[in-house]
Amino acid sequence: MTAKTAITPATHTTPPAKFSHGVRKGNILQVAGQVGFLPAVPGQPPTVAGPTLREQTLQTLANVRSVLEAGGATWEDVMMLRVYLTDTAHFAEMNALYNDYFADLKEAPAARTTVYVGLPEGLLIEIDALAVLG
Amino acid sequence: MTAKTAITPATHTTPPAKFSHGVRKGNILQVAGQVGFLPAVPGQPPTVAGPTLREQTLQTLANVRSVLEAGGATWEDVMMLRVYLTDTAHFAEMNALYNDYFADLKEAPAARTTVYVGLPEGLLIEIDALAVLG
Amino acid sequence: MTAKTAITPATHTTPPAKFSHGVRKGNILQVAGQVGFLPAVPGQPPTVAGPTLREQTLQTLANVRSVLEAGGATWEDVMMLRVYLTDTAHFAEMNALYNDYFADLKEAPAARTTVYVGLPEGLLIEIDALAVLG
């Protein structure tokens, strides 16, 4: 029996519902959908990093990374990233930011699916991740 | 070699295409996207639990649970839930129903991604799940 | 320590960003979102198989299969397929093509989620896959 552990980075707000920012069980780590919220300030509602795709993409990647690291993983362990955008016109810019962000990756980069969905107002990007450790 | 097993709860209709409601291989169990259909009646087409988000959310969660249980898992084993809604205005109500439903969960709750997509007419919510058994 | 390996079938173009068409680590293989691009021609931009749902669905399935096979897996190992369509009116035709394609599957068919999202212009379908090898 392997225990399932909730992962809550210090930078994160408490989820607004009964879910975890990430969970790990054995060598599998799942990161919940992250958005561009700045590190949590106790007693304050979540604040988005800014109105631009650049600000939100970089903050969202930072938030995914926080969950990975709090669960003992790194980007090198990530198998799949799901990127949700709200506008097909954002693809090229997101890709450029993404490439810069992962320029130093040593291991094989993760697989990825990018699709265009609806998100809560003001949010331009959401990313979740599946990692396999070990 | 571990066999892959299709999971078909007694409550479920035969899938309308060549896919399974769930599959298990080793300790990994994947639940296909579930919607708010009532338990199947032989010879009848699937019937949605009702027009409201409340009816469909509770039935969808019951259907995910049926697949988990038919595969030997429980909510405690679930790593990730993907919740697909059709309207951002449904978020708060879905979250409240979700919190009530999972109020007694002992283990860490699953990670979650909620996005807004299109679904077949009349359906307001779809949920799929990845579980790792222990 | 199990290495993570990028999977790049000979038929595939280099990804337009720092991601892999598929990755394998241990017995888990993740196929990135595939679309209906024809086999890559060096020096040429990707070309979609055709404007119809039929052409794109069959090519997308062929591309998922190429990644699976390049990673040492087959359709029999697939646990989950995520099918992204752009129009609910495409569901019946996609399902019929899908059923024909998988008619000879021996093992349990994969679980599946089908949702309606936005895709880059001209693309009607995207599919990703999670496989667990035996």
PDB file of N, CA, C and O in Angstrom, chain A residues 43-108:
ATOM      1  N   GLY A  43      -5.054  35.773   3.597  1.00  0.00           N
ATOM      2  CA  GLY A  43      -6.180  36.667   3.786  1.00  0.00           C
ATOM      3  C   GLY A  43      -6.596  37.440   2.549  1.00  0.00           C
ATOM      4  O   GLY A  43      -7.580  38.178   2.574  1.00  0.00           O
ATOM      5  N   GLN A  44      -5.827  37.297   1.479  1.00  0.00           N
ATOM      6  CA  GLN A  44      -6.174  37.999   0.232  1.00  0.00           C
ATOM      7  C   GLN A  44      -6.680  36.993  -0.809  1.00  0.00           C
ATOM      8  O   GLN A  44      -6.198  35.868  -0.842  1.00  0.00           O
ATOM      9  N   PRO A  45      -7.581  37.423  -1.679  1.00  0.00           N
ATOM     10  CA  PRO A  45      -7.982  36.542  -2.785  1.00  0.00           C
ATOM     11  C   PRO A  45      -6.819  36.417  -3.776  1.00  0.00           C
ATOM     12  O   PRO A  45      -5.924  37.263  -3.792  1.00  0.00           O
ATOM     13  N   PRO A  46      -6.814  35.364  -4.584  1.00  0.00           N
ATOM     14  CA  PRO A  46      -5.736  35.188  -5.560  1.00  0.00           C
ATOM     15  C   PRO A  46      -5.678  36.361  -6.523  1.00  0.00           C
ATOM     16  O   PRO A  46      -6.707  36.913  -6.904  1.00  0.00           O
ATOM     17  N   THR A  47      -4.454  36.743  -6.886  1.00  0.00           N
ATOM     18  CA  THR A  47      -4.256  37.842  -7.833  1.00  0.00           C
ATOM     19  C   THR A  47      -3.484  37.329  -9.039  1.00  0.00           C
ATOM     20  O   THR A  47      -2.441  36.698  -8.895  1.00  0.00           O
ATOM     21  N   VAL A  48      -4.005  37.606 -10.218  1.00  0.00           N
ATOM     22  CA  VAL A  48      -3.341  37.164 -11.431  1.00  0.00           C
ATOM     23  C   VAL A  48      -2.091  38.020 -11.673  1.00  0.00           C
ATOM     24  O   VAL A  48      -2.057  39.208 -11.299  1.00  0.00           O
ATOM     25  N   ALA A  49      -1.053  37.387 -12.250  1.00  0.00           N
ATOM     26  CA  ALA A  49       0.243  38.063 -12.420  1.00  0.00           C
ATOM     27  C   ALA A  49       0.159  39.313 -13.282  1.00  0.00           C
ATOM     28  O   ALA A  49       0.985  40.228 -13.157  1.00  0.00           O
ATOM     29  N   GLY A  50      -0.812  39.367 -14.163  1.00  0.00           N
ATOM     30  CA  GLY A  50      -0.970  40.523 -15.033  1.00  0.00           C
ATOM     31  C   GLY A  50      -1.899  40.194 -16.169  1.00  0.00           C
ATOM     32  O   GLY A  50      -2.301  39.051 -16.335  1.00  0.00           O
ATOM     33  N   PRO A  51      -2.232  41.194 -16.967  1.00  0.00           N
ATOM     34  CA  PRO A  51      -3.200  40.958 -18.038  1.00  0.00           C
ATOM     35  C   PRO A  51      -2.591  40.327 -19.294  1.00  0.00           C
ATOM     36  O   PRO A  51      -3.327  39.855 -20.152  1.00  0.00           O
ATOM     37  N   THR A  52      -1.269  40.298 -19.392  1.00  0.00           N
ATOM     38  CA  THR A  52      -0.672  39.833 -20.653  1.00  0.00           C
ATOM     39  C   THR A  52      -0.432  38.325 -20.651  1.00  0.00           C
ATOM     40  O   THR A  52      -0.251  37.700 -19.616  1.00  0.00           O
ATOM     41  N   LEU A  53      -0.401  37.780 -21.870  1.00  0.00           N
ATOM     42  CA  LEU A  53      -0.112  36.353 -22.023  1.00  0.00           C
ATOM     43  C   LEU A  53       1.272  36.048 -21.464  1.00  0.00           C
ATOM     44  O   LEU A  53       1.488  35.000 -20.846  1.00  0.00           O
ATOM     45  N   ARG A  54       2.214  36.943 -21.686  1.00  0.00           N
ATOM     46  CA  ARG A  54       3.573  36.723 -21.191  1.00  0.00           C
ATOM     47  C   ARG A  54       3.603  36.573 -19.668  1.00  0.00           C
ATOM     48  O   ARG A  54       4.169  35.611 -19.142  1.00  0.00           O
ATOM     49  N   GLU A  55       2.990  37.515 -18.995  1.00  0.00           N
ATOM     50  CA  GLU A  55       2.986  37.463 -17.526  1.00  0.00           C
ATOM     51  C   GLU A  55       2.309  36.190 -17.024  1.00  0.00           C
ATOM     52  O   GLU A  55       2.793  35.514 -16.115  1.00  0.00           O
ATOM     53  N   GLN A  56       1.182  35.869 -17.640  1.00  0.00           N
ATOM     54  CA  GLN A  56       0.420  34.704 -17.158  1.00  0.00           C
ATOM     55  C   GLN A  56       1.118  33.390 -17.497  1.00  0.00           C
ATOM     56  O   GLN A  56       1.081  32.438 -16.712  1.00  0.00           O
ATOM     57  N   THR A  57       1.739  33.316 -18.670  1.00  0.00           N
ATOM     58  CA  THR A  57       2.411  32.071 -19.056  1.00  0.00           C
ATOM     59  C   THR A  57       3.588  31.786 -18.127  1.00  0.00           C
ATOM     60  O   THR A  57       3.750  30.663 -17.622  1.00  0.00           O
ATOM     61  N   LEU A  58       4.398  32.827 -17.872  1.00  0.00           N
ATOM     62  CA  LEU A  58       5.573  32.625 -17.018  1.00  0.00           C
ATOM     63  C   LEU A  58       5.160  32.286 -15.583  1.00  0.00           C
ATOM     64  O   LEU A  58       5.757  31.428 -14.934  1.00  0.00           O
ATOM     65  N   GLN A  59       4.097  32.944 -15.099  1.00  0.00           N
ATOM     66  CA  GLN A  59       3.644  32.654 -13.733  1.00  0.00           C
ATOM     67  C   GLN A  59       3.025  31.254 -13.649  1.00  0.00           C
ATOM     68  O   GLN A  59       3.208  30.533 -12.663  1.00  0.00           O
ATOM     69  N   THR A  60       2.301  30.870 -14.698  1.00  0.00           N
ATOM     70  CA  THR A  60       1.691  29.535 -14.705  1.00  0.00           C
ATOM     71  C   THR A  60       2.776  28.463 -14.704  1.00  0.00           C
ATOM     72  O   THR A  60       2.692  27.484 -13.937  1.00  0.00           O
ATOM     73  N   LEU A  61       3.810  28.651 -15.515  1.00  0.00           N
ATOM     74  CA  LEU A  61       4.921  27.691 -15.526  1.00  0.00           C
ATOM     75  C   LEU A  61       5.605  27.659 -14.151  1.00  0.00           C
ATOM     76  O   LEU A  61       5.969  26.586 -13.650  1.00  0.00           O
ATOM     77  N   ALA A  62       5.775  28.825 -13.538  1.00  0.00           N
ATOM     78  CA  ALA A  62       6.377  28.872 -12.195  1.00  0.00           C
ATOM     79  C   ALA A  62       5.517  28.102 -11.189  1.00  0.00           C
ATOM     80  O   ALA A  62       6.036  27.412 -10.303  1.00  0.00           O
ATOM     81  N   ASN A  63       4.201  28.208 -11.343  1.00  0.00           N
ATOM     82  CA  ASN A  63       3.300  27.519 -10.411  1.00  0.00           C
ATOM     83  C   ASN A  63       3.326  26.001 -10.617  1.00  0.00           C
ATOM     84  O   ASN A  63       3.299  25.237  -9.648  1.00  0.00           O
ATOM     85  N   VAL A  64       3.378  25.564 -11.874  1.00  0.00           N
ATOM     86  CA  VAL A  64       3.510  24.121 -12.127  1.00  0.00           C
ATOM     87  C   VAL A  64       4.814  23.628 -11.493  1.00  0.00           C
ATOM     88  O   VAL A  64       4.842  22.601 -10.798  1.00  0.00           O
ATOM     89  N   ARG A  65       5.877  24.398 -11.705  1.00  0.00           N
ATOM     90  CA  ARG A  65       7.173  24.016 -11.160  1.00  0.00           C
ATOM     91  C   ARG A  65       7.155  23.939  -9.631  1.00  0.00           C
ATOM     92  O   ARG A  65       7.765  23.051  -9.033  1.00  0.00           O
ATOM     93  N   SER A  66       6.464  24.872  -8.994  1.00  0.00           N
ATOM     94  CA  SER A  66       6.374  24.842  -7.528  1.00  0.00           C
ATOM     95  C   SER A  66       5.736  23.540  -7.047  1.00  0.00           C
ATOM     96  O   SER A  66       6.166  22.962  -6.048  1.00  0.00           O
ATOM     97  N   VAL A  67       4.709  23.106  -7.745  1.00  0.00           N
ATOM     98  CA  VAL A  67       4.038  21.863  -7.331  1.00  0.00           C
ATOM     99  C   VAL A  67       4.961  20.674  -7.581  1.00  0.00           C
ATOM    100  O   VAL A  67       5.103  19.789  -6.721  1.00  0.00           O
ATOM    101  N   LEU A  68       5.608  20.662  -8.739  1.00  0.00           N
ATOM    102  CA  LEU A  68       6.549  19.573  -9.037  1.00  0.00           C
ATOM    103  C   LEU A  68       7.618  19.487  -7.947  1.00  0.00           C
ATOM    104  O   LEU A  68       7.887  18.405  -7.402  1.00  0.00           O
ATOM    105  N   GLU A  69       8.213  20.633  -7.620  1.00  0.00           N
ATOM    106  CA  GLU A  69       9.315  20.630  -6.656  1.00  0.00           C
ATOM    107  C   GLU A  69       8.840  20.255  -5.254  1.00  0.00           C
ATOM    108  O   GLU A  69       9.531  19.530  -4.535  1.00  0.00           O
ATOM    109  N   ALA A  70       7.657  20.738  -4.886  1.00  0.00           N
ATOM    110  CA  ALA A  70       7.118  20.379  -3.572  1.00  0.00           C
ATOM    111  C   ALA A  70       6.824  18.875  -3.490  1.00  0.00           C
ATOM    112  O   ALA A  70       6.752  18.306  -2.402  1.00  0.00           O
ATOM    113  N   GLY A  71       6.665  18.241  -4.647  1.00  0.00           N
ATOM    114  CA  GLY A  71       6.422  16.803  -4.693  1.00  0.00           C
ATOM    115  C   GLY A  71       7.678  16.002  -4.996  1.00  0.00           C
ATOM    116  O   GLY A  71       7.593  14.783  -5.203  1.00  0.00           O
ATOM    117  N   GLY A  72       8.814  16.663  -5.042  1.00  0.00           N
ATOM    118  CA  GLY A  72      10.077  15.947  -5.239  1.00  0.00           C
ATOM    119  C   GLY A  72      10.456  15.710  -6.692  1.00  0.00           C
ATOM    120  O   GLY A  72      11.332  14.903  -6.987  1.00  0.00           O
ATOM    121  N   ALA A  73       9.805  16.418  -7.601  1.00  0.00           N
ATOM    122  CA  ALA A  73      10.065  16.222  -9.032  1.00  0.00           C
ATOM    123  C   ALA A  73      10.642  17.486  -9.658  1.00  0.00           C
ATOM    124  O   ALA A  73      10.675  18.556  -9.028  1.00  0.00           O
ATOM    125  N   THR A  74      11.084  17.344 -10.884  1.00  0.00           N
ATOM    126  CA  THR A  74      11.557  18.499 -11.652  1.00  0.00           C
ATOM    127  C   THR A  74      10.910  18.428 -13.041  1.00  0.00           C
ATOM    128  O   THR A  74      10.224  17.453 -13.374  1.00  0.00           O
ATOM    129  N   TRP A  75      11.167  19.446 -13.846  1.00  0.00           N
ATOM    130  CA  TRP A  75      10.652  19.432 -15.223  1.00  0.00           C
ATOM    131  C   TRP A  75      11.138  18.199 -15.989  1.00  0.00           C
ATOM    132  O   TRP A  75      10.477  17.733 -16.916  1.00  0.00           O
ATOM    133  N   GLU A  76      12.310  17.698 -15.607  1.00  0.00           N
ATOM    134  CA  GLU A  76      12.867  16.535 -16.313  1.00  0.00           C
ATOM    135  C   GLU A  76      11.982  15.288 -16.152  1.00  0.00           C
ATOM    136  O   GLU A  76      12.069  14.355 -16.953  1.00  0.00           O
ATOM    137  N   ASP A  77      11.173  15.267 -15.108  1.00  0.00           N
ATOM    138  CA  ASP A  77      10.316  14.100 -14.862  1.00  0.00           C
ATOM    139  C   ASP A  77       8.961  14.188 -15.555  1.00  0.00           C
ATOM    140  O   ASP A  77       8.170  13.242 -15.516  1.00  0.00           O
ATOM    141  N   VAL A  78       8.683  15.328 -16.151  1.00  0.00           N
ATOM    142  CA  VAL A  78       7.338  15.532 -16.695  1.00  0.00           C
ATOM    143  C   VAL A  78       7.152  14.785 -18.015  1.00  0.00           C
ATOM    144  O   VAL A  78       7.965  14.898 -18.928  1.00  0.00           O
ATOM    145  N   MET A  79       6.079  14.016 -18.078  1.00  0.00           N
ATOM    146  CA  MET A  79       5.736  13.225 -19.261  1.00  0.00           C
ATOM    147  C   MET A  79       4.820  14.002 -20.194  1.00  0.00           C
ATOM    148  O   MET A  79       4.887  13.883 -21.408  1.00  0.00           O
ATOM    149  N   MET A  80       3.893  14.752 -19.605  1.00  0.00           N
ATOM    150  CA  MET A  80       2.848  15.402 -20.407  1.00  0.00           C
ATOM    151  C   MET A  80       2.483  16.734 -19.800  1.00  0.00           C
ATOM    152  O   MET A  80       2.302  16.841 -18.591  1.00  0.00           O
ATOM    153  N   LEU A  81       2.384  17.711 -20.676  1.00  0.00           N
ATOM    154  CA  LEU A  81       1.851  19.015 -20.304  1.00  0.00           C
ATOM    155  C   LEU A  81       0.604  19.255 -21.138  1.00  0.00           C
ATOM    156  O   LEU A  81       0.629  19.047 -22.355  1.00  0.00           O
ATOM    157  N   ARG A  82      -0.442  19.679 -20.495  1.00  0.00           N
ATOM    158  CA  ARG A  82      -1.631  20.113 -21.230  1.00  0.00           C
ATOM    159  C   ARG A  82      -1.734  21.613 -21.095  1.00  0.00           C
ATOM    160  O   ARG A  82      -1.801  22.131 -19.988  1.00  0.00           O
ATOM    161  N   VAL A  83      -1.692  22.277 -22.227  1.00  0.00           N
ATOM    162  CA  VAL A  83      -1.761  23.731 -22.251  1.00  0.00           C
ATOM    163  C   VAL A  83      -3.120  24.136 -22.798  1.00  0.00           C
ATOM    164  O   VAL A  83      -3.496  23.731 -23.903  1.00  0.00           O
ATOM    165  N   TYR A  84      -3.850  24.878 -22.003  1.00  0.00           N
ATOM    166  CA  TYR A  84      -5.160  25.374 -22.410  1.00  0.00           C
ATOM    167  C   TYR A  84      -5.040  26.871 -22.661  1.00  0.00           C
ATOM    168  O   TYR A  84      -4.672  27.616 -21.757  1.00  0.00           O
ATOM    169  N   LEU A  85      -5.315  27.262 -23.884  1.00  0.00           N
ATOM    170  CA  LEU A  85      -5.325  28.687 -24.234  1.00  0.00           C
ATOM    171  C   LEU A  85      -6.765  29.082 -24.543  1.00  0.00           C
ATOM    172  O   LEU A  85      -7.624  28.230 -24.788  1.00  0.00           O
ATOM    173  N   THR A  86      -6.993  30.388 -24.576  1.00  0.00           N
ATOM    174  CA  THR A  86      -8.347  30.857 -24.855  1.00  0.00           C
ATOM    175  C   THR A  86      -8.468  31.455 -26.252  1.00  0.00           C
ATOM    176  O   THR A  86      -9.568  31.775 -26.683  1.00  0.00           O
ATOM    177  N   ASP A  87      -7.346  31.618 -26.923  1.00  0.00           N
ATOM    178  CA  ASP A  87      -7.360  32.313 -28.214  1.00  0.00           C
ATOM    179  C   ASP A  87      -6.273  31.715 -29.115  1.00  0.00           C
ATOM    180  O   ASP A  87      -5.098  31.683 -28.724  1.00  0.00           O
ATOM    181  N   THR A  88      -6.650  31.246 -30.300  1.00  0.00           N
ATOM    182  CA  THR A  88      -5.651  30.649 -31.195  1.00  0.00           C
ATOM    183  C   THR A  88      -4.569  31.666 -31.583  1.00  0.00           C
ATOM    184  O   THR A  88      -3.449  31.283 -31.898  1.00  0.00           O
ATOM    185  N   ALA A  89      -4.888  32.949 -31.494  1.00  0.00           N
ATOM    186  CA  ALA A  89      -3.894  33.973 -31.822  1.00  0.00           C
ATOM    187  C   ALA A  89      -2.755  34.013 -30.804  1.00  0.00           C
ATOM    188  O   ALA A  89      -1.724  34.647 -31.035  1.00  0.00           O
ATOM    189  N   HIS A  90      -2.923  33.338 -29.673  1.00  0.00           N
ATOM    190  CA  HIS A  90      -1.881  33.336 -28.638  1.00  0.00           C
ATOM    191  C   HIS A  90      -0.831  32.253 -28.820  1.00  0.00           C
ATOM    192  O   HIS A  90       0.155  32.200 -28.081  1.00  0.00           O
ATOM    193  N   PHE A  91      -1.060  31.361 -29.789  1.00  0.00           N
ATOM    194  CA  PHE A  91      -0.210  30.180 -29.899  1.00  0.00           C
ATOM    195  C   PHE A  91       1.266  30.524 -30.114  1.00  0.00           C
ATOM    196  O   PHE A  91       2.149  30.009 -29.419  1.00  0.00           O
ATOM    197  N   ALA A  92       1.556  31.380 -31.076  1.00  0.00           N
ATOM    198  CA  ALA A  92       2.950  31.672 -31.428  1.00  0.00           C
ATOM    199  C   ALA A  92       3.701  32.291 -30.243  1.00  0.00           C
ATOM    200  O   ALA A  92       4.826  31.889 -29.928  1.00  0.00           O
ATOM    201  N   GLU A  93       3.060  33.229 -29.570  1.00  0.00           N
ATOM    202  CA  GLU A  93       3.730  33.873 -28.440  1.00  0.00           C
ATOM    203  C   GLU A  93       3.950  32.884 -27.291  1.00  0.00           C
ATOM    204  O   GLU A  93       5.016  32.860 -26.667  1.00  0.00           O
ATOM    205  N   MET A  94       2.930  32.079 -27.004  1.00  0.00           N
ATOM    206  CA  MET A  94       3.081  31.078 -25.932  1.00  0.00           C
ATOM    207  C   MET A  94       4.213  30.128 -26.269  1.00  0.00           C
ATOM    208  O   MET A  94       5.044  29.795 -25.427  1.00  0.00           O
ATOM    209  N   ASN A  95       4.263  29.687 -27.520  1.00  0.00           N
ATOM    210  CA  ASN A  95       5.317  28.756 -27.937  1.00  0.00           C
ATOM    211  C   ASN A  95       6.715  29.351 -27.766  1.00  0.00           C
ATOM    212  O   ASN A  95       7.646  28.665 -27.347  1.00  0.00           O
ATOM    213  N   ALA A  96       6.849  30.634 -28.102  1.00  0.00           N
ATOM    214  CA  ALA A  96       8.149  31.294 -27.965  1.00  0.00           C
ATOM    215  C   ALA A  96       8.554  31.376 -26.491  1.00  0.00           C
ATOM    216  O   ALA A  96       9.708  31.098 -26.126  1.00  0.00           O
ATOM    217  N   LEU A  97       7.618  31.741 -25.634  1.00  0.00           N
ATOM    218  CA  LEU A  97       7.897  31.811 -24.196  1.00  0.00           C
ATOM    219  C   LEU A  97       8.255  30.430 -23.650  1.00  0.00           C
ATOM    220  O   LEU A  97       9.178  30.269 -22.843  1.00  0.00           O
ATOM    221  N   TYR A  98       7.524  29.455 -24.121  1.00  0.00           N
ATOM    222  CA  TYR A  98       7.701  28.054 -23.704  1.00  0.00           C
ATOM    223  C   TYR A  98       9.092  27.565 -24.111  1.00  0.00           C
ATOM    224  O   TYR A  98       9.806  26.940 -23.324  1.00  0.00           O
ATOM    225  N   ASN A  99       9.486  27.855 -25.335  1.00  0.00           N
ATOM    226  CA  ASN A  99      10.805  27.435 -25.817  1.00  0.00           C
ATOM    227  C   ASN A  99      11.932  28.065 -25.018  1.00  0.00           C
ATOM    228  O   ASN A  99      12.917  27.411 -24.677  1.00  0.00           O
ATOM    229  N   ASP A 100      11.792  29.353 -24.738  1.00  0.00           N
ATOM    230  CA  ASP A 100      12.803  30.024 -23.920  1.00  0.00           C
ATOM    231  C   ASP A 100      12.871  29.386 -22.533  1.00  0.00           C
ATOM    232  O   ASP A 100      13.944  29.125 -22.000  1.00  0.00           O
ATOM    233  N   TYR A 101      11.698  29.155 -21.976  1.00  0.00           N
ATOM    234  CA  TYR A 101      11.627  28.618 -20.610  1.00  0.00           C
ATOM    235  C   TYR A 101      12.321  27.267 -20.508  1.00  0.00           C
ATOM    236  O   TYR A 101      12.994  26.963 -19.529  1.00  0.00           O
ATOM    237  N   PHE A 102      12.153  26.438 -21.538  1.00  0.00           N
ATOM    238  CA  PHE A 102      12.679  25.072 -21.482  1.00  0.00           C
ATOM    239  C   PHE A 102      14.007  24.909 -22.238  1.00  0.00           C
ATOM    240  O   PHE A 102      14.452  23.789 -22.483  1.00  0.00           O
ATOM    241  N   ALA A 103      14.641  26.027 -22.572  1.00  0.00           N
ATOM    242  CA  ALA A 103      15.852  25.960 -23.396  1.00  0.00           C
ATOM    243  C   ALA A 103      16.945  25.086 -22.781  1.00  0.00           C
ATOM    244  O   ALA A 103      17.710  24.436 -23.500  1.00  0.00           O
ATOM    245  N   ASP A 104      17.019  25.033 -21.452  1.00  0.00           N
ATOM    246  CA  ASP A 104      18.124  24.322 -20.796  1.00  0.00           C
ATOM    247  C   ASP A 104      17.769  22.903 -20.365  1.00  0.00           C
ATOM    248  O   ASP A 104      18.558  22.239 -19.681  1.00  0.00           O
ATOM    249  N   LEU A 105      16.594  22.454 -20.741  1.00  0.00           N
ATOM    250  CA  LEU A 105      16.156  21.105 -20.358  1.00  0.00           C
ATOM    251  C   LEU A 105      17.159  20.078 -20.871  1.00  0.00           C
ATOM    252  O   LEU A 105      17.537  20.089 -22.040  1.00  0.00           O
ATOM    253  N   LYS A 106      17.590  19.148 -19.990  1.00  0.00           N
ATOM    254  CA  LYS A 106      18.563  18.131 -20.400  1.00  0.00           C
ATOM    255  C   LYS A 106      17.884  16.876 -20.921  1.00  0.00           C
ATOM    256  O   LYS A 106      18.272  16.327 -21.946  1.00  0.00           O
ATOM    257  N   GLU A 107      16.891  16.405 -20.181  1.00  0.00           N
ATOM    258  CA  GLU A 107      16.151  15.200 -20.581  1.00  0.00           C
ATOM    259  C   GLU A 107      15.219  15.523 -21.749  1.00  0.00           C
ATOM    260  O   GLU A 107      15.044  16.682 -22.118  1.00  0.00           O
ATOM    261  N   ALA A 108      14.629  14.509 -22.308  1.00  0.00           N
ATOM    262  CA  ALA A 108      13.636  14.692 -23.358  1.00  0.00           C
ATOM    263  C   ALA A 108      12.514  15.596 -22.861  1.00  0.00           C
ATOM    264  O   ALA A 108      12.033  15.425 -21.740  1.00  0.00           O
TER     265      ALA A 108
END
